[in-house]
Amino acid sequence: MKEFDIIIIGGGLSGSSTALNLSKKGYSVLIIEKEASGNIKPCAGGMASSMKKYLPLDIDESIESKIRNVEFRWESSDNVVADLSGESPFWIIRREKLDRLLLDEAIKYGGEILRPVQVEKITQQNKTWIIKCNNKVTYKSKFLVIADGSQSRWAGYFNLGPRKPKFANTIALRLKGLGNIPKDSVRFEFGFVKYGFAWAFPLKDSVNIGLGTFINNKLLENKDLNNKVIKSFGFEDLSFKVVHKKLRIWNGLNKLNGDRVIAVGDAASLCDPFLAEGIRPSLMSSYFAAESIDECLSSNNNDLNNYSTNINNEWGKSMAWGKRIAQIFYRFPRTGYQLGVKRKTAPQRIAQILSGQMNYEDIAMRVIKRLLTKSKD
Ligand SMILES: Cc1cc2nc3c(=O)[nH]c(=O)nc-3n(C[C@H](O)[C@H](O)[C@H](O)COP(=O)(O)OP(=O)(O)OC[C@H]3O[C@@H](n4cnc5c(N)ncnc54)[C@H](O)[C@@H]3O)c2cc1C
């Protein structure tokens, strides 16, 4: 029976970055991944460059576009453009490349990956995890990281994250060429999708297009990605292949660790419930998970509680406001667009959210302050 310091279930973005963070610290790490090789992920690849601080390596080769403008439209018109200030605060990365880079680097530092392998049973014996897999081999570890994404089987098993997970429904595709999307601009298109929006994020030679619905569990069908949406992004060819995905979104401040076990990324329900941003919390949670596990292993204790506290403080508090904003905005999108997006300072604020300079809590506090000041007048 092979023994590791840490076993990670899931080798996507959060599993690979946790593996790299930990193998760089000198720990023995095994990733167990159910898929054979890195398929194209249904992910538009938008990422705040400020997340560099949570990245354990240089990811330059996965960056395809550096974004200077964020454009918002209502049914192809009523444009609002926000200029992003500073040194390109928002990047579009090719997800399959980023995941590969992180994984390869983790392997360079001694990390191991088993694929395609499924975990069948997990038990604990004398403070050691015993993990039985479908390759008929059993592995042992001191700590366990759950990184099996939005369809996580294991987060619920260990009571990590919300008892009732909430999901956004998404459709994604990648089209060759840039259509009418400038190479340094991302576009958010409202009005075509009930309870959500459509987006177009440019790579070097193609565009990641997607639709998402965020409330009322509104399901999306291929016909929702209709001519109107595709044409609004400047494409004529309608013979595309799409991927449907249910994306687990943030749903409350919850405990994300147990005894020697931690959930990261989508498995921990960290994805932004308003804009589907999941790369940032994946990298953040991977970083804090590795820090907490390192602290435990180096001081021979098993208290991972500071992990849940850190994530809830650094991310969850903002998402609590993001969830409230989503509930109102997507229920009354026309009014939301007029009062929210078309407000003079709003696009800049949303751009600041996307680039990590501001969070939903900051915005909510400003609005509340404004209301209080007005009510005193
Ligand atoms: C359409 C779409 C567009 C998006 N666009 C953006 C964007 O522009 N910006 C942004 O910040 N976020 C975006 N996101 C969110 C982002 O993609 C996710 O938050 C991110 O992929 C989470 O990474 P993860 O490693 O937690 O999960 P995943 O990347 O899903 O990885 C989970 C891994 O676990 C494996 N796995 C699953 N079950 C098991 C099991 N039982 N055993 C072993 N392995 C298992 C899977 O095969 C997979 O490799 C988007 C999401 C969608 C759906």
Coordinates of C-alpha atoms and ligand atoms in Angstrom, one line a residue:
M1 CA 0.0 0.0 0.0
K2 CA 1.6 3.3 -1.1
E3 CA 1.5 6.1 1.4
F4 CA 1.5 9.9 0.7
D5 CA 1.4 13.0 2.8
I6 CA -1.6 14.3 0.7
I7 CA -4.0 12.7 -1.7
I8 CA -6.0 15.0 -4.0
I9 CA -9.2 13.9 -5.7
G10 CA -9.5 15.7 -9.0
G11 CA -6.8 17.0 -11.3
G12 CA -8.4 20.2 -12.7
L13 CA -7.3 23.7 -11.9
S14 CA -7.7 23.6 -8.1
G15 CA -6.4 20.0 -7.7
S16 CA -3.3 20.8 -9.8
S17 CA -2.5 24.1 -8.2
T18 CA -3.0 22.6 -4.7
A19 CA -0.6 19.7 -5.8
L20 CA 2.0 22.2 -7.0
N21 CA 1.8 24.4 -3.9
L22 CA 2.3 21.3 -1.7
S23 CA 4.9 19.4 -3.7
K24 CA 6.9 22.7 -3.9
K25 CA 7.0 22.6 -0.1
G26 CA 8.5 19.1 -0.3
Y27 CA 5.5 17.0 0.5
S28 CA 4.6 13.7 -1.3
V29 CA 1.4 14.3 -3.3
L30 CA -0.8 12.0 -5.3
I31 CA -3.6 13.3 -7.6
I32 CA -6.4 10.9 -8.5
E33 CA -8.1 12.0 -11.7
K34 CA -11.1 10.2 -13.3
E35 CA -10.5 11.4 -16.9
A36 CA -7.9 10.0 -19.2
S37 CA -6.3 13.3 -20.4
G38 CA -7.0 17.0 -20.1
N39 CA -10.1 17.6 -22.3
I40 CA -11.0 21.2 -23.3
K41 CA -12.7 22.7 -20.2
P42 CA -15.9 24.6 -20.7
C43 CA -14.3 27.8 -19.2
A44 CA -14.0 31.2 -20.8
G45 CA -10.7 31.8 -19.2
G46 CA -11.2 35.3 -17.8
M47 CA -8.9 35.8 -14.8
A48 CA -7.8 38.8 -12.7
S49 CA -4.1 39.3 -13.1
S50 CA -3.9 40.1 -9.4
M51 CA -4.2 36.4 -8.8
K52 CA -0.5 36.1 -9.7
K53 CA 0.1 36.3 -5.9
Y54 CA -1.7 32.9 -5.5
L55 CA 0.1 31.3 -8.4
P56 CA 3.1 29.1 -7.7
L57 CA 4.6 29.5 -11.1
D58 CA 4.9 31.9 -14.1
I59 CA 1.9 31.3 -16.4
D60 CA 2.8 33.6 -19.2
E61 CA 2.5 31.0 -21.9
S62 CA -1.2 30.3 -21.1
I63 CA -2.2 34.0 -21.3
E64 CA -3.8 34.6 -24.7
S65 CA -5.2 38.1 -24.3
K66 CA -4.6 41.1 -22.1
I67 CA -7.9 42.9 -21.6
R68 CA -8.2 46.7 -21.7
N69 CA -12.0 47.2 -22.1
V70 CA -15.1 45.5 -20.7
E71 CA -18.1 46.0 -22.9
F72 CA -21.7 45.6 -21.8
R73 CA -24.7 45.5 -24.1
W74 CA -28.5 45.0 -23.9
E75 CA -29.7 42.9 -26.9
S76 CA -26.8 44.0 -29.1
S77 CA -27.2 47.7 -28.4
D78 CA -27.2 50.3 -25.6
N79 CA -23.5 49.8 -25.2
V80 CA -21.5 50.7 -22.1
V81 CA -17.7 50.4 -22.1
A82 CA -15.5 50.3 -19.1
D83 CA -11.7 51.0 -19.5
L84 CA -9.6 48.9 -17.3
S85 CA -6.8 51.0 -15.9
G86 CA -3.3 49.9 -14.9
E87 CA -1.1 47.2 -16.2
S88 CA -3.6 44.8 -17.9
P89 CA -5.6 43.8 -14.8
F90 CA -7.7 41.1 -16.6
W91 CA -6.3 38.3 -18.7
I92 CA -7.9 35.6 -20.9
I93 CA -6.0 32.3 -20.4
R94 CA -6.4 29.1 -22.3
R95 CA -7.6 26.8 -19.5
E96 CA -6.3 23.5 -20.8
K97 CA -2.8 25.1 -21.0
L98 CA -3.0 26.6 -17.5
D99 CA -4.1 23.3 -16.0
R100 CA -1.3 21.4 -17.9
L101 CA 1.3 23.9 -16.8
L102 CA 0.4 23.5 -13.1
L103 CA 0.2 19.7 -13.4
D104 CA 3.5 19.4 -15.2
E105 CA 5.2 21.6 -12.7
A106 CA 3.7 19.6 -9.8
I107 CA 5.1 16.4 -11.3
K108 CA 8.5 18.1 -11.7
Y109 CA 8.5 18.7 -8.0
G110 CA 7.8 15.0 -7.4
G111 CA 4.0 15.0 -7.4
E112 CA 2.3 11.9 -9.0
I113 CA -1.0 11.6 -10.9
L114 CA -3.1 8.5 -11.5
R115 CA -5.5 8.7 -14.5
P116 CA -8.0 7.6 -15.4
V117 CA -8.8 6.2 -12.0
Q118 CA -11.9 6.6 -9.8
V119 CA -12.0 6.5 -6.0
E120 CA -14.4 3.9 -4.8
K121 CA -14.2 4.0 -1.0
I122 CA -12.6 6.3 1.6
T123 CA -12.1 5.2 5.2
Q124 CA -10.0 6.5 8.1
Q125 CA -7.8 4.3 10.3
N126 CA -5.5 5.6 13.0
K127 CA -5.6 9.1 11.6
T128 CA -4.7 7.8 8.1
W129 CA -6.9 8.0 5.1
I130 CA -7.4 4.6 3.3
I131 CA -8.4 5.2 -0.3
K132 CA -9.6 2.3 -2.4
C133 CA -9.7 2.9 -6.2
N134 CA -11.1 1.1 -9.2
N135 CA -7.6 0.1 -10.3
K136 CA -7.8 -2.4 -7.4
V137 CA -5.0 -0.5 -5.6
T138 CA -5.4 1.1 -2.1
Y139 CA -3.5 4.3 -1.3
K140 CA -2.9 5.9 2.1
S141 CA -2.4 9.5 3.1
K142 CA -2.3 11.8 6.1
F143 CA -4.4 14.5 4.5
L144 CA -7.1 14.6 1.8
V145 CA -8.0 17.3 -0.6
I146 CA -11.4 17.2 -2.4
A147 CA -11.0 19.0 -5.8
D148 CA -13.5 17.0 -7.9
G149 CA -15.3 20.1 -9.3
S150 CA -18.9 21.1 -9.7
Q151 CA -20.3 17.5 -9.8
S152 CA -18.3 16.6 -6.7
R153 CA -19.2 13.3 -5.2
W154 CA -17.0 13.7 -2.1
A155 CA -17.7 17.2 -0.8
G156 CA -21.2 16.2 0.3
Y157 CA -19.8 12.9 1.7
F158 CA -17.6 14.8 4.1
N159 CA -20.2 17.6 4.8
L160 CA -18.0 20.2 3.2
G161 CA -19.7 23.3 1.7
P162 CA -23.4 23.9 1.5
R163 CA -25.8 21.1 2.5
K164 CA -27.9 22.0 -0.6
P165 CA -25.5 23.1 -3.4
K166 CA -26.8 25.7 -5.9
F167 CA -26.0 25.5 -9.6
A168 CA -25.7 27.9 -12.5
N169 CA -26.6 26.3 -15.8
T170 CA -24.1 27.0 -18.6
I171 CA -23.5 26.3 -22.3
A172 CA -20.1 26.9 -23.8
L173 CA -18.4 26.7 -27.2
R174 CA -15.2 28.0 -28.8
L175 CA -15.4 29.5 -32.3
K176 CA -12.5 30.1 -34.7
G177 CA -11.8 33.7 -35.5
L178 CA -12.6 36.7 -33.3
G179 CA -16.0 37.7 -34.8
N180 CA -16.5 41.4 -33.9
I181 CA -14.8 41.1 -30.5
P182 CA -11.6 43.3 -30.3
K183 CA -8.6 41.2 -29.2
D184 CA -8.2 43.3 -26.0
S185 CA -11.9 43.4 -25.0
V186 CA -14.5 41.1 -23.4
R187 CA -18.2 41.4 -23.9
F188 CA -21.2 40.8 -21.7
E189 CA -24.5 40.6 -23.6
F190 CA -27.6 40.9 -21.5
G191 CA -31.3 40.6 -22.5
F192 CA -31.0 37.4 -24.7
V193 CA -30.8 35.0 -21.8
K194 CA -33.4 34.8 -19.1
Y195 CA -31.9 34.9 -15.6
G196 CA -28.4 35.3 -16.9
F197 CA -26.2 36.6 -19.7
A198 CA -24.1 35.7 -22.7
W199 CA -20.3 36.4 -22.9
A200 CA -17.6 36.4 -25.5
F201 CA -13.9 36.3 -24.3
P202 CA -11.2 36.4 -27.0
L203 CA -8.2 34.0 -27.2
K204 CA -5.5 34.6 -29.8
D205 CA -7.3 33.0 -32.7
S206 CA -10.7 32.1 -31.4
V207 CA -13.5 33.2 -29.0
N208 CA -14.8 31.5 -25.9
I209 CA -18.6 32.0 -26.0
G210 CA -21.0 31.0 -23.3
L211 CA -24.4 31.5 -21.7
G212 CA -25.2 31.2 -18.1
T213 CA -28.3 31.3 -16.0
F214 CA -27.9 32.0 -12.3
I215 CA -31.2 31.8 -10.5
N216 CA -34.3 29.7 -10.4
N217 CA -32.3 26.7 -11.8
K218 CA -33.3 27.9 -15.3
L219 CA -32.1 25.2 -17.7
L220 CA -30.5 26.1 -21.0
E221 CA -31.1 24.4 -24.3
N222 CA -29.0 24.6 -27.5
K223 CA -31.7 26.8 -29.0
D224 CA -31.0 29.4 -26.4
L225 CA -27.6 29.9 -28.1
N226 CA -29.6 31.1 -31.1
N227 CA -28.7 33.2 -34.2
K228 CA -29.2 36.4 -32.2
V229 CA -26.6 35.5 -29.7
I230 CA -24.0 34.2 -32.1
K231 CA -24.6 36.9 -34.6
S232 CA -24.3 39.6 -31.9
F233 CA -20.7 38.4 -31.4
G234 CA -20.1 38.8 -35.2
F235 CA -20.3 35.1 -36.3
E236 CA -22.3 33.7 -39.1
D237 CA -21.4 30.0 -39.0
L238 CA -24.0 28.3 -36.8
S239 CA -22.6 24.7 -37.1
F240 CA -21.0 24.6 -33.7
K241 CA -20.6 21.9 -31.0
V242 CA -21.5 23.0 -27.5
V243 CA -20.8 21.7 -23.9
H244 CA -23.5 21.9 -21.2
K245 CA -22.3 22.2 -17.7
K246 CA -23.9 22.7 -14.3
L247 CA -21.6 25.0 -12.3
R248 CA -21.8 24.8 -8.5
I249 CA -22.0 28.3 -7.2
W250 CA -21.4 29.9 -3.8
N251 CA -24.3 29.4 -1.4
G252 CA -23.5 30.5 2.1
L253 CA -20.6 30.7 4.5
N254 CA -19.9 27.1 5.2
K255 CA -17.3 24.9 6.8
L256 CA -14.9 23.8 4.0
N257 CA -12.7 21.5 6.1
G258 CA -13.1 18.5 8.4
D259 CA -10.7 16.4 10.3
R260 CA -7.7 16.2 7.9
V261 CA -9.9 16.9 4.9
I262 CA -10.4 20.1 2.8
A263 CA -12.5 21.0 -0.2
V264 CA -11.1 23.5 -2.8
G265 CA -12.4 25.2 -6.0
D266 CA -15.8 24.2 -7.4
A267 CA -16.1 21.2 -5.1
A268 CA -16.2 23.8 -2.2
S269 CA -18.9 25.8 -4.0
L270 CA -16.8 28.9 -4.4
C271 CA -17.8 30.1 -7.8
D272 CA -19.2 33.7 -8.0
P273 CA -23.0 33.5 -8.1
F274 CA -23.3 36.7 -10.2
L275 CA -20.6 36.4 -12.9
A276 CA -19.4 32.7 -12.7
E277 CA -15.9 33.6 -11.7
G278 CA -14.3 30.5 -10.5
I279 CA -10.6 30.7 -11.4
R280 CA -9.8 33.3 -8.7
P281 CA -11.4 31.3 -5.8
S282 CA -9.9 28.1 -7.2
L283 CA -6.4 29.5 -7.0
M284 CA -7.1 31.3 -3.7
S285 CA -8.5 28.1 -2.1
S286 CA -5.6 26.0 -3.4
Y287 CA -3.1 28.4 -1.9
F288 CA -4.8 28.6 1.5
A289 CA -5.4 24.8 1.6
A290 CA -1.7 24.2 1.0
E291 CA -0.8 26.7 3.7
S292 CA -3.1 25.1 6.3
I293 CA -2.0 21.6 5.5
D294 CA 1.7 22.7 5.6
E295 CA 1.1 24.2 9.0
C296 CA -0.5 21.0 10.3
L297 CA 2.2 18.7 8.9
S298 CA 5.1 20.9 10.1
S299 CA 3.7 21.3 13.6
N300 CA 2.1 17.8 13.9
N301 CA -1.5 18.9 14.5
N302 CA -4.7 18.5 12.5
D303 CA -6.5 21.7 12.9
L304 CA -7.5 23.0 9.5
N305 CA -10.1 25.4 10.7
N306 CA -8.1 28.5 9.7
Y307 CA -8.6 27.4 6.1
S308 CA -12.4 27.8 6.2
T309 CA -12.0 31.1 8.1
N310 CA -9.6 32.5 5.5
I311 CA -11.7 31.5 2.6
N312 CA -14.9 32.8 4.2
N313 CA -13.2 36.1 5.0
E314 CA -11.3 36.6 1.8
W315 CA -14.0 35.4 -0.6
G316 CA -17.2 34.3 1.1
K317 CA -18.1 37.7 2.5
S318 CA -18.0 39.3 -0.9
M319 CA -19.9 36.4 -2.4
A320 CA -22.7 36.8 0.1
W321 CA -23.3 40.2 -1.5
G322 CA -22.8 38.8 -5.0
K323 CA -25.6 36.3 -4.3
R324 CA -27.9 39.1 -3.2
I325 CA -27.0 41.2 -6.2
A326 CA -27.7 38.2 -8.5
Q327 CA -31.1 37.6 -7.0
I328 CA -32.2 41.1 -7.7
F329 CA -30.4 41.8 -11.0
Y330 CA -31.4 38.6 -12.8
R331 CA -35.0 38.8 -11.6
F332 CA -35.4 42.3 -13.0
P333 CA -32.7 42.4 -15.7
R334 CA -34.0 45.3 -17.7
T335 CA -34.2 47.5 -14.7
G336 CA -30.9 46.0 -13.4
Y337 CA -29.2 47.0 -16.6
Q338 CA -30.6 50.5 -16.7
L339 CA -30.0 51.2 -13.0
G340 CA -26.9 49.0 -12.5
V341 CA -24.9 48.8 -15.6
K342 CA -25.9 52.1 -17.2
R343 CA -25.2 54.1 -14.1
K344 CA -22.2 56.3 -14.7
T345 CA -19.8 54.6 -12.3
A346 CA -21.2 51.1 -12.6
P347 CA -19.2 49.7 -15.5
Q348 CA -16.0 50.8 -13.8
R349 CA -17.1 49.1 -10.6
I350 CA -17.9 45.8 -12.4
A351 CA -14.5 46.0 -14.1
Q352 CA -12.9 46.6 -10.7
I353 CA -14.7 43.5 -9.4
L354 CA -13.4 41.4 -12.4
S355 CA -9.9 42.6 -11.9
G356 CA -9.9 41.9 -8.2
Q357 CA -9.5 45.6 -7.2
M358 CA -12.9 45.7 -5.5
N359 CA -15.4 43.2 -4.1
Y360 CA -19.2 43.0 -3.9
E361 CA -19.1 44.0 -0.3
D362 CA -17.3 47.3 -1.1
I363 CA -20.0 48.1 -3.7
A364 CA -22.9 47.2 -1.4
M365 CA -21.4 49.3 1.4
R366 CA -21.1 52.3 -1.0
V367 CA -24.8 51.9 -2.0
I368 CA -25.9 51.6 1.6
K369 CA -23.9 54.7 2.6
R370 CA -25.4 56.6 -0.3
L371 CA -28.9 55.7 0.7
L372 CA -28.2 56.6 4.4
T373 CA -26.7 60.0 3.3
K374 CA -29.8 60.6 1.1
S375 CA -32.2 59.7 3.9
K376 CA -30.6 62.2 6.2
D377 CA -31.0 65.0 3.6
Ligands
LIG1 C1 -19.0 27.7 -19.3 C2 -18.1 28.2 -18.2 C3 -17.3 29.3 -18.3 C4 -16.5 29.8 -17.3 N1 -15.7 30.9 -17.4 C5 -15.0 31.3 -16.4 C6 -14.2 32.5 -16.6 O1 -14.1 33.1 -17.6 N2 -13.5 32.9 -15.5 C7 -13.5 32.2 -14.3 O2 -12.9 32.7 -13.3 N3 -14.2 31.1 -14.1 C8 -14.9 30.6 -15.2 N4 -15.7 29.5 -15.0 C9 -15.5 28.7 -13.8 C10 -14.3 27.8 -13.7 O3 -14.1 27.1 -14.9 C11 -14.3 26.8 -12.6 O4 -14.6 27.5 -11.4 C12 -13.0 26.1 -12.5 O5 -12.9 25.2 -13.5 C13 -12.9 25.3 -11.2 O6 -11.8 24.4 -11.2 P1 -11.8 23.0 -10.4 O7 -10.5 22.5 -10.5 O8 -12.4 23.3 -9.0 O9 -12.9 22.1 -11.1 P2 -12.7 21.4 -12.6 O10 -11.8 22.3 -13.4 O11 -14.0 21.1 -13.0 O12 -11.8 20.1 -12.2 C14 -12.4 19.1 -11.5 C15 -11.6 17.8 -11.9 O13 -12.0 16.7 -11.1 C16 -12.1 15.6 -11.9 N5 -13.1 14.7 -11.2 C17 -14.4 14.9 -11.1 N6 -15.0 13.9 -10.3 C18 -13.9 13.1 -10.0 C19 -13.8 11.9 -9.2 N7 -14.9 11.4 -8.6 N8 -12.6 11.4 -9.1 C20 -11.5 11.9 -9.6 N9 -11.5 13.0 -10.4 C21 -12.7 13.6 -10.5 C22 -12.7 16.1 -13.2 O14 -12.4 15.2 -14.3 C23 -11.8 17.4 -13.3 O15 -10.6 17.2 -14.0 C24 -16.5 29.0 -16.1 C25 -17.2 27.9 -15.9 C26 -18.0 27.4 -17.0 C27 -18.8 26.2 -16.8

